[in-house]
Short mmCIF file of C-alpha atoms and ligand atoms in Angstrom, two decimals:
data_model
loop_
_atom_site.label_atom_id
_atom_site.label_comp_id
_atom_site.label_asym_id
_atom_site.label_seq_id
_atom_site.Cartn_x
_atom_site.Cartn_y
_atom_site.Cartn_z
CA MET A 1 -0.25 0.17 0.14
CA LYS A 2 2.67 2.33 0.70
CA ASN A 3 3.92 2.57 -2.75
CA LYS A 4 0.74 3.40 -4.34
CA ILE A 5 1.01 5.81 -6.76
CA ILE A 6 -1.48 8.42 -7.30
CA PRO A 7 -1.65 9.36 -10.75
CA TYR A 8 -2.56 13.03 -12.10
CA ALA A 9 -5.38 12.02 -13.68
CA GLN A 10 -7.46 8.65 -14.79
CA PRO A 11 -10.43 7.60 -16.48
CA TYR A 12 -13.34 6.01 -14.45
CA ILE A 13 -14.93 2.74 -16.50
CA LYS A 14 -17.13 0.69 -14.79
CA ARG A 15 -19.53 -2.28 -15.66
CA GLU A 16 -21.81 -0.27 -17.26
CA GLU A 17 -19.55 1.16 -20.12
CA MET A 18 -18.15 -2.50 -20.49
CA LYS A 19 -22.25 -3.85 -20.59
CA SER A 20 -22.76 -1.31 -23.44
CA VAL A 21 -19.56 -1.53 -25.46
CA LEU A 22 -20.12 -5.63 -25.31
CA GLN A 23 -23.37 -4.90 -26.93
CA VAL A 24 -22.83 -3.05 -29.74
CA LEU A 25 -19.91 -5.69 -30.49
CA LYS A 26 -22.29 -8.24 -30.55
CA SER A 27 -24.77 -6.31 -32.37
CA GLY A 28 -22.85 -6.59 -35.89
CA TRP A 29 -22.81 -2.93 -36.37
CA LEU A 30 -19.72 -1.11 -35.12
CA THR A 31 -19.04 2.34 -36.95
CA SER A 32 -21.26 5.35 -36.59
CA GLY A 33 -24.98 4.04 -36.30
CA LYS A 34 -28.09 4.26 -33.92
CA VAL A 35 -25.77 4.52 -30.71
CA VAL A 36 -24.43 7.57 -32.03
CA GLU A 37 -27.40 9.16 -32.82
CA LYS A 38 -28.62 8.42 -29.28
CA PHE A 39 -25.34 9.82 -27.68
CA GLU A 40 -26.04 12.75 -29.94
CA ASN A 41 -29.71 13.20 -28.58
CA ASN A 42 -29.00 12.72 -25.15
CA PHE A 43 -25.89 15.08 -25.41
CA LYS A 44 -28.16 18.03 -26.67
CA ASP A 45 -30.72 17.06 -24.29
CA TYR A 46 -28.14 17.76 -21.62
CA LEU A 47 -26.95 20.95 -23.17
CA GLY A 48 -30.58 22.11 -24.35
CA CYS A 49 -28.68 23.10 -27.53
CA ALA A 50 -30.09 22.85 -31.00
CA ASN A 51 -27.34 20.76 -32.58
CA ALA A 52 -25.07 18.12 -31.26
CA VAL A 53 -22.92 16.20 -33.67
CA ALA A 54 -20.50 13.37 -32.63
CA VAL A 55 -16.87 13.61 -34.27
CA SER A 56 -13.68 11.78 -33.63
CA SER A 57 -12.18 14.34 -31.40
CA ALA A 58 -12.59 17.99 -30.08
CA THR A 59 -9.57 18.48 -32.26
CA ALA A 60 -11.74 17.50 -35.44
CA ALA A 61 -14.81 19.62 -34.36
CA LEU A 62 -12.33 22.49 -34.20
CA HIS A 63 -11.31 21.83 -37.31
CA ILE A 64 -14.77 21.43 -39.14
CA SER A 65 -15.86 24.54 -37.38
CA LEU A 66 -13.04 26.68 -39.34
CA ILE A 67 -13.83 24.97 -42.45
CA LEU A 68 -17.97 25.72 -41.86
CA ASN A 69 -17.15 29.27 -41.64
CA ASN A 70 -14.86 29.17 -44.93
CA ILE A 71 -11.65 30.23 -42.86
CA GLY A 72 -8.41 29.87 -44.91
CA LYS A 73 -5.55 31.45 -46.56
CA GLY A 74 -5.51 35.31 -45.67
CA ASP A 75 -7.72 34.88 -42.65
CA GLU A 76 -6.81 35.71 -39.27
CA VAL A 77 -8.35 33.80 -36.02
CA ILE A 78 -7.48 34.86 -32.68
CA THR A 79 -6.89 32.85 -30.00
CA SER A 80 -5.39 31.96 -26.47
CA PRO A 81 -1.40 30.63 -26.42
CA PHE A 82 -2.10 29.34 -23.15
CA THR A 83 -4.06 26.08 -24.33
CA PHE A 84 -3.58 22.58 -25.64
CA ALA A 85 -1.74 22.38 -29.09
CA SER A 86 -4.82 21.80 -31.21
CA THR A 87 -6.53 24.98 -30.62
CA ALA A 88 -4.17 26.85 -32.62
CA ASN A 89 -3.22 23.70 -35.11
CA VAL A 90 -6.45 23.97 -36.51
CA ILE A 91 -6.10 27.55 -37.87
CA GLU A 92 -2.33 26.79 -39.11
CA LEU A 93 -3.87 23.64 -40.96
CA VAL A 94 -6.62 25.68 -42.81
CA GLY A 95 -3.92 27.87 -43.91
CA ALA A 96 -4.85 30.77 -41.73
CA THR A 97 -2.85 33.12 -39.67
CA THR A 98 -3.21 32.55 -35.75
CA VAL A 99 -3.17 35.66 -33.61
CA PHE A 100 -2.25 35.15 -29.92
CA CYS A 101 -3.67 37.20 -27.43
CA ASP A 102 -2.57 37.19 -23.81
CA ILE A 103 -4.38 35.87 -21.01
CA ASP A 104 -5.42 37.36 -17.99
CA TYR A 105 -3.28 36.50 -14.95
CA LYS A 106 -6.01 35.61 -12.58
CA THR A 107 -8.28 33.17 -14.67
CA LEU A 108 -5.82 32.25 -17.27
CA ASN A 109 -8.37 32.58 -19.80
CA ILE A 110 -8.44 34.67 -22.90
CA ASP A 111 -7.88 38.70 -21.60
CA VAL A 112 -11.15 40.41 -22.94
CA ASN A 113 -9.54 43.80 -22.89
CA GLU A 114 -6.73 42.58 -25.21
CA ILE A 115 -8.94 41.30 -28.02
CA LYS A 116 -9.75 44.30 -29.69
CA ASN A 117 -6.09 45.52 -29.94
CA LYS A 118 -5.49 42.06 -32.05
CA ILE A 119 -8.67 42.64 -34.21
CA THR A 120 -7.79 43.80 -37.99
CA ASN A 121 -9.78 43.59 -41.18
CA LYS A 122 -8.71 40.15 -41.65
CA THR A 123 -10.04 38.65 -38.67
CA LYS A 124 -12.69 35.97 -39.17
CA ALA A 125 -13.07 34.43 -35.75
CA ILE A 126 -11.89 33.91 -32.31
CA ILE A 127 -11.15 30.65 -30.30
CA VAL A 128 -11.83 31.01 -26.75
CA VAL A 129 -10.94 28.31 -24.30
CA HIS A 130 -12.47 27.93 -20.86
CA PHE A 131 -9.23 27.12 -18.82
CA ALA A 132 -9.57 24.19 -16.45
CA GLY A 133 -13.35 24.73 -16.41
CA ILE A 134 -13.87 28.64 -15.67
CA PRO A 135 -15.68 30.07 -18.29
CA CYS A 136 -14.57 32.91 -20.45
CA ASN A 137 -16.38 36.38 -20.08
CA ILE A 138 -18.62 34.77 -23.14
CA VAL A 139 -21.08 37.68 -22.90
CA ALA A 140 -18.64 40.34 -23.58
CA ILE A 141 -16.61 38.30 -26.04
CA LYS A 142 -19.79 37.89 -28.01
CA GLN A 143 -20.44 41.64 -28.05
CA ILE A 144 -16.95 42.32 -29.55
CA ALA A 145 -17.53 39.59 -32.11
CA GLU A 146 -20.92 41.01 -33.06
CA ARG A 147 -19.61 44.56 -33.10
CA TYR A 148 -16.51 43.16 -35.67
CA LYS A 149 -18.58 40.71 -37.41
CA ILE A 150 -16.41 37.81 -36.49
CA LYS A 151 -17.60 34.28 -35.40
CA VAL A 152 -16.90 32.69 -31.87
CA ILE A 153 -15.86 29.38 -31.35
CA GLU A 154 -15.31 28.12 -28.01
CA ASP A 155 -13.07 25.26 -27.37
CA ALA A 156 -14.88 23.62 -24.29
CA ALA A 157 -12.74 20.69 -23.79
CA HIS A 158 -12.69 21.53 -20.15
CA ALA A 159 -15.94 23.00 -19.61
CA LEU A 160 -18.66 19.90 -19.67
CA GLY A 161 -20.93 21.21 -16.88
CA SER A 162 -19.54 24.37 -16.59
CA GLU A 163 -22.18 27.24 -16.43
CA ILE A 164 -22.07 31.20 -16.62
CA ASN A 165 -24.94 33.22 -15.63
CA SER A 166 -26.97 29.76 -15.22
CA ARG A 167 -26.51 29.03 -18.77
CA LYS A 168 -24.06 25.78 -19.41
CA ILE A 169 -21.52 26.37 -21.58
CA GLY A 170 -22.25 25.35 -24.82
CA SER A 171 -25.91 25.73 -24.69
CA ASP A 172 -26.21 29.00 -26.77
CA SER A 173 -23.02 28.87 -28.44
CA GLU A 174 -22.54 29.59 -32.21
CA PHE A 175 -19.79 26.61 -32.22
CA ALA A 176 -18.48 24.67 -29.36
CA ALA A 177 -16.38 21.75 -29.22
CA PHE A 178 -16.45 19.13 -26.48
CA SER A 179 -13.72 16.07 -25.99
CA PHE A 180 -14.18 12.73 -24.84
CA TYR A 181 -10.41 11.91 -24.18
CA PRO A 182 -9.86 9.38 -21.65
CA ILE A 183 -8.88 11.93 -18.81
CA LYS A 184 -11.63 14.65 -19.73
CA ASN A 185 -14.89 15.32 -17.32
CA ILE A 186 -16.37 12.32 -19.53
CA THR A 187 -14.57 9.87 -21.84
CA ALA A 188 -15.72 7.67 -24.80
CA ALA A 189 -12.04 6.47 -25.19
CA GLU A 190 -11.64 9.47 -27.97
CA GLY A 191 -14.21 11.50 -29.63
CA GLY A 192 -15.68 14.78 -29.69
CA MET A 193 -18.96 16.80 -29.99
CA LEU A 194 -19.57 19.94 -32.14
CA ILE A 195 -22.50 22.37 -30.83
CA THR A 196 -23.96 24.38 -33.24
CA ASN A 197 -27.11 26.30 -32.79
CA GLU A 198 -27.59 26.37 -36.82
CA PRO A 199 -29.68 23.57 -37.63
CA VAL A 200 -28.34 23.67 -41.35
CA LEU A 201 -24.58 23.83 -40.23
CA GLY A 202 -25.32 20.65 -38.24
CA GLU A 203 -26.45 18.99 -41.57
CA ARG A 204 -23.28 20.43 -43.30
CA ILE A 205 -21.12 18.85 -40.39
CA LYS A 206 -22.49 15.51 -40.76
CA ILE A 207 -21.59 15.78 -44.67
CA LEU A 208 -17.96 16.82 -43.78
CA ARG A 209 -17.39 14.17 -41.08
CA TRP A 210 -18.34 11.38 -43.24
CA TYR A 211 -16.29 11.62 -46.28
CA GLY A 212 -18.32 14.46 -47.82
CA LEU A 213 -20.98 12.12 -48.93
CA SER A 214 -24.62 13.05 -49.22
CA GLU A 215 -26.10 10.41 -47.07
CA ALA A 216 -24.63 8.29 -44.10
CA VAL A 217 -24.41 4.42 -44.77
CA TRP A 218 -26.61 4.24 -41.43
CA SER A 219 -29.35 6.24 -42.89
CA ARG A 220 -29.62 3.70 -45.55
CA LYS A 221 -31.04 1.19 -43.01
CA LYS A 222 -33.98 3.70 -42.06
CA SER A 223 -35.61 4.04 -45.34
CA ASP A 224 -36.78 1.84 -48.20
CA LYS A 225 -34.65 3.76 -50.74
CA LEU A 226 -31.49 2.18 -52.12
CA TYR A 227 -28.30 3.75 -50.75
CA ASP A 228 -27.31 6.18 -53.34
CA SER A 229 -24.62 8.33 -51.62
CA VAL A 230 -22.75 10.91 -53.80
CA VAL A 231 -19.85 13.25 -53.10
CA LEU A 232 -20.91 16.66 -52.35
CA THR A 233 -17.46 17.92 -51.25
CA PRO A 234 -14.22 16.39 -50.31
CA GLY A 235 -14.88 15.54 -46.87
CA TYR A 236 -13.12 14.05 -43.90
CA LYS A 237 -12.95 10.89 -42.06
CA TYR A 238 -14.30 12.25 -38.56
CA ASN A 239 -17.04 10.36 -37.64
CA MET A 240 -17.47 8.47 -34.16
CA THR A 241 -17.97 4.86 -33.68
CA ASP A 242 -21.02 3.04 -32.03
CA ILE A 243 -18.31 1.37 -29.55
CA GLN A 244 -17.32 4.89 -28.38
CA ALA A 245 -20.67 6.27 -28.44
CA ALA A 246 -21.81 3.52 -26.14
CA ILE A 247 -19.03 4.64 -23.46
CA GLY A 248 -19.92 8.11 -24.08
CA ILE A 249 -23.64 7.51 -23.06
CA GLU A 250 -23.04 5.61 -19.81
CA GLN A 251 -20.54 8.37 -18.73
CA LEU A 252 -22.96 11.40 -19.83
CA LYS A 253 -25.41 9.81 -17.30
CA LYS A 254 -22.58 10.03 -14.75
CA LEU A 255 -21.26 13.34 -15.34
CA ASN A 256 -23.07 15.32 -12.59
CA ASN A 257 -22.29 13.04 -10.21
CA PHE A 258 -18.64 12.72 -11.40
CA ASN A 259 -18.53 16.86 -11.48
CA LYS A 260 -19.81 16.73 -7.90
CA ILE A 261 -17.01 14.87 -6.69
CA ARG A 262 -14.47 16.97 -8.69
CA ALA A 263 -15.93 20.01 -6.94
CA ASP A 264 -15.97 18.27 -3.33
CA TYR A 265 -12.42 17.15 -3.81
CA ALA A 266 -11.44 20.90 -5.11
CA LYS A 267 -13.27 22.38 -1.95
CA ILE A 268 -10.90 20.14 0.27
CA TYR A 269 -7.77 21.46 -1.66
CA ILE A 270 -8.80 24.90 -1.05
CA GLU A 271 -9.11 24.58 2.49
CA GLU A 272 -6.23 22.77 3.15
CA LEU A 273 -3.72 24.77 0.75
CA SER A 274 -5.01 28.19 0.98
CA ASN A 275 -2.58 29.63 3.51
CA ILE A 276 0.69 28.04 1.99
CA GLU A 277 3.15 30.70 1.37
CA GLY A 278 4.48 30.86 -2.10
CA ILE A 279 1.44 28.47 -3.37
CA GLU A 280 -1.18 30.32 -5.31
CA LEU A 281 -4.40 28.53 -6.03
CA HIS A 282 -6.14 28.93 -9.34
CA ILE A 283 -9.72 29.97 -8.05
CA PRO A 284 -10.78 33.05 -9.69
CA ASN A 285 -13.59 34.79 -7.72
CA MET A 286 -16.57 34.93 -9.78
CA ASN A 287 -19.99 34.38 -8.44
CA ASN A 288 -21.84 33.74 -11.36
CA ILE A 289 -20.19 30.75 -12.55
CA ILE A 290 -20.01 27.05 -12.06
CA ASN A 291 -17.02 25.35 -12.63
CA SER A 292 -16.31 21.62 -13.77
CA TRP A 293 -13.30 21.42 -12.24
CA HIS A 294 -11.17 19.51 -15.12
CA LEU A 295 -8.11 20.81 -13.67
CA PHE A 296 -7.20 21.87 -10.13
CA VAL A 297 -4.31 24.16 -10.74
CA ILE A 298 -1.74 25.98 -8.29
CA ARG A 299 0.83 28.10 -8.87
CA ILE A 300 4.39 27.85 -7.48
CA ASN A 301 6.38 30.86 -6.52
CA LYS A 302 10.04 29.59 -6.92
CA LYS A 303 11.52 32.64 -4.91
CA ILE A 304 9.27 31.96 -1.73
CA ILE A 305 9.07 28.10 -2.32
CA GLY A 306 13.00 27.35 -3.34
CA PHE A 307 11.70 24.97 -5.74
CA SER A 308 10.95 25.59 -9.59
CA ARG A 309 7.78 24.24 -11.01
CA ASP A 310 9.40 21.24 -12.48
CA GLU A 311 11.63 20.61 -9.15
CA PHE A 312 8.21 20.88 -7.50
CA CYS A 313 6.66 18.06 -9.83
CA PHE A 314 9.91 15.99 -9.24
CA GLU A 315 9.36 16.30 -5.27
CA LEU A 316 5.59 15.15 -5.57
CA LYS A 317 6.81 12.20 -7.93
CA LYS A 318 9.34 11.30 -5.18
CA ARG A 319 6.42 10.92 -2.87
CA ASN A 320 4.22 8.95 -5.38
CA ILE A 321 2.34 11.60 -6.42
CA GLY A 322 1.36 12.26 -10.28
CA SER A 323 1.18 15.78 -11.55
CA SER A 324 1.28 17.48 -14.78
CA TYR A 325 1.27 20.99 -15.95
CA HIS A 326 -1.34 22.99 -18.42
CA TYR A 327 0.16 24.43 -20.31
CA LYS A 328 3.22 25.53 -21.89
CA SER A 329 2.20 28.73 -23.43
CA LEU A 330 1.96 27.40 -27.50
CA HIS A 331 3.99 30.51 -28.15
CA LEU A 332 7.29 29.19 -26.77
CA HIS A 333 7.06 25.77 -28.80
CA PRO A 334 9.19 25.48 -31.69
CA TYR A 335 6.68 25.98 -34.77
CA TYR A 336 5.02 29.02 -33.64
CA LYS A 337 8.10 30.62 -31.96
CA GLN A 338 9.90 30.15 -35.20
CA LYS A 339 6.95 31.16 -37.72
CA TYR A 340 5.92 34.11 -35.75
CA SER A 341 9.22 35.18 -34.43
CA PHE A 342 8.00 35.26 -30.97
CA PHE A 343 10.23 36.35 -27.78
CA ASP A 344 9.51 34.46 -24.30
CA ASN A 345 7.72 37.74 -23.24
CA SER A 346 5.40 38.33 -26.34
CA PHE A 347 2.71 37.25 -23.90
CA PRO A 348 3.97 37.90 -20.46
CA ASN A 349 1.07 36.61 -18.56
CA ALA A 350 1.08 33.26 -20.34
CA PHE A 351 5.05 33.04 -20.28
CA GLN A 352 4.91 33.33 -16.52
CA ALA A 353 2.24 31.05 -16.26
CA SER A 354 3.67 28.41 -18.03
CA GLN A 355 6.78 28.49 -15.37
CA GLU A 356 4.18 28.05 -12.46
CA VAL A 357 1.56 26.09 -12.97
CA ILE A 358 1.03 22.49 -11.54
CA SER A 359 -2.53 20.37 -12.10
CA LEU A 360 -2.83 18.13 -8.91
CA PRO A 361 -4.28 14.69 -8.94
CA LEU A 362 -8.23 15.51 -9.38
CA TYR A 363 -10.73 12.70 -10.85
CA PRO A 364 -13.67 10.95 -9.57
CA LYS A 365 -12.05 7.79 -9.63
CA MET A 366 -9.51 9.19 -6.66
CA LYS A 367 -10.57 8.20 -3.07
CA ARG A 368 -11.01 10.73 -0.52
CA LYS A 369 -8.14 9.88 1.37
CA ASP A 370 -6.08 10.29 -1.66
CA ILE A 371 -6.62 14.03 -1.58
CA PHE A 372 -5.54 14.45 1.84
CA THR A 373 -2.30 12.13 0.76
CA VAL A 374 -1.52 14.67 -1.92
CA ILE A 375 -2.16 17.66 0.46
CA LYS A 376 0.14 16.12 3.10
CA ALA A 377 2.91 15.63 0.45
CA ILE A 378 2.50 19.35 -0.71
CA LYS A 379 2.92 20.59 2.67
CA ASN A 380 5.96 18.27 3.65
CA ILE A 381 7.49 19.62 0.48
CA CYS A 382 7.05 23.09 1.39
CA HIS A 383 8.27 22.48 5.08
CA ILE A 384 11.43 20.74 3.90
CA THR A 385 12.80 24.20 2.11
CA LYS A 386 12.11 26.54 5.28
C1 LIG B 1 -8.03 17.75 -25.16
C2 LIG B 1 -8.15 19.19 -25.64
C3 LIG B 1 -8.25 19.53 -26.92
C4 LIG B 1 -8.40 18.39 -27.78
O1 LIG B 1 -9.11 17.18 -27.68
P1 LIG B 1 -9.42 16.08 -28.39
O2 LIG B 1 -10.46 15.05 -28.38
O3 LIG B 1 -7.82 14.96 -27.88
O4 LIG B 1 -8.91 16.35 -29.89
C5 LIG B 1 -8.48 20.46 -27.35
N1 LIG B 1 -8.34 21.69 -26.52
C6 LIG B 1 -8.11 21.53 -25.20
C7 LIG B 1 -8.07 22.85 -24.50
C8 LIG B 1 -8.16 20.05 -24.61
O5 LIG B 1 -8.12 20.16 -23.45
#
């Protein structure tokens, strides 16, 4: 028992998911079919949005969002550099220019006051990221977008279950992308969901995710017509399989409970870690929001603690505790740094956060006592430096 490792994240799969997957495997229909349709409907009902289209990943969902808006060469898309690679990669993939906008020091979300300075007559869209589950100020962002006639695409990979002003993230989005990667708030092994509130676009997404064909194979089973699918546009292979959807359906049923456990554990972290000198908790004070608690982020002040972030993570590892960090700002990655000639300090807040953040273990599969083990280790590390 003594050497048990507490990983920083883990999926939580139980008998229900296994049973559902087995049913699909036995059914003879493995790829996209009625189970995917059911997952989409359940997801749509959960969010209360007009369209939810299942795809192979959040990356695919973000990519399709740009394609739907005809964004390409010569266009500019504004986004946060403090995010996962795919948020900006999709902008590059369609041939557009990535325009990073620094983050707010406290929320680690895009700095709304900076956005206007980044808008030019080439700006077509802004991709916002609800970092760690803390919603961006989407009302203010939408106002700016309307004034300048640009699209708002939400990378909601962290924000399943998050709310702002009693509205779920994604419920009234122009475009929102969710992820079911194994360590997200729910998983489907892999997969994503693209939300749009325009029914016409919902149909276009279905064509783009399935080779660009006019009719999905699945629909053949539902009508008496012969299957006669034709190429409408060169499309992608971005569909979700029924095997994945079977997992997703069971996980979605558990989402509220999963997020409740995350919130409970986060509360313990906050109570126990609030008064440690040199550790700052990422808990922006916004009383009109519900946080999905996708990540529990602390910031290390090297000058006070005596350890750098990496050294601190190593100390945790020595005590059998996993950790990770989100993120190394994208402007520091070779591709972006070279292409756009960025300096470390091109985005000062994102640069500073990149050196300070640690994501602590937080997931529903974790035992309550594991939280206290992590807390004890952190206090122990801080103590030895004094
Ligand atoms: C996980 C993640 C993605 C990518 O999700 P996939 O489903 O793996 O493509 C994109 N953006 C953010 C912020 C993420 O955390």
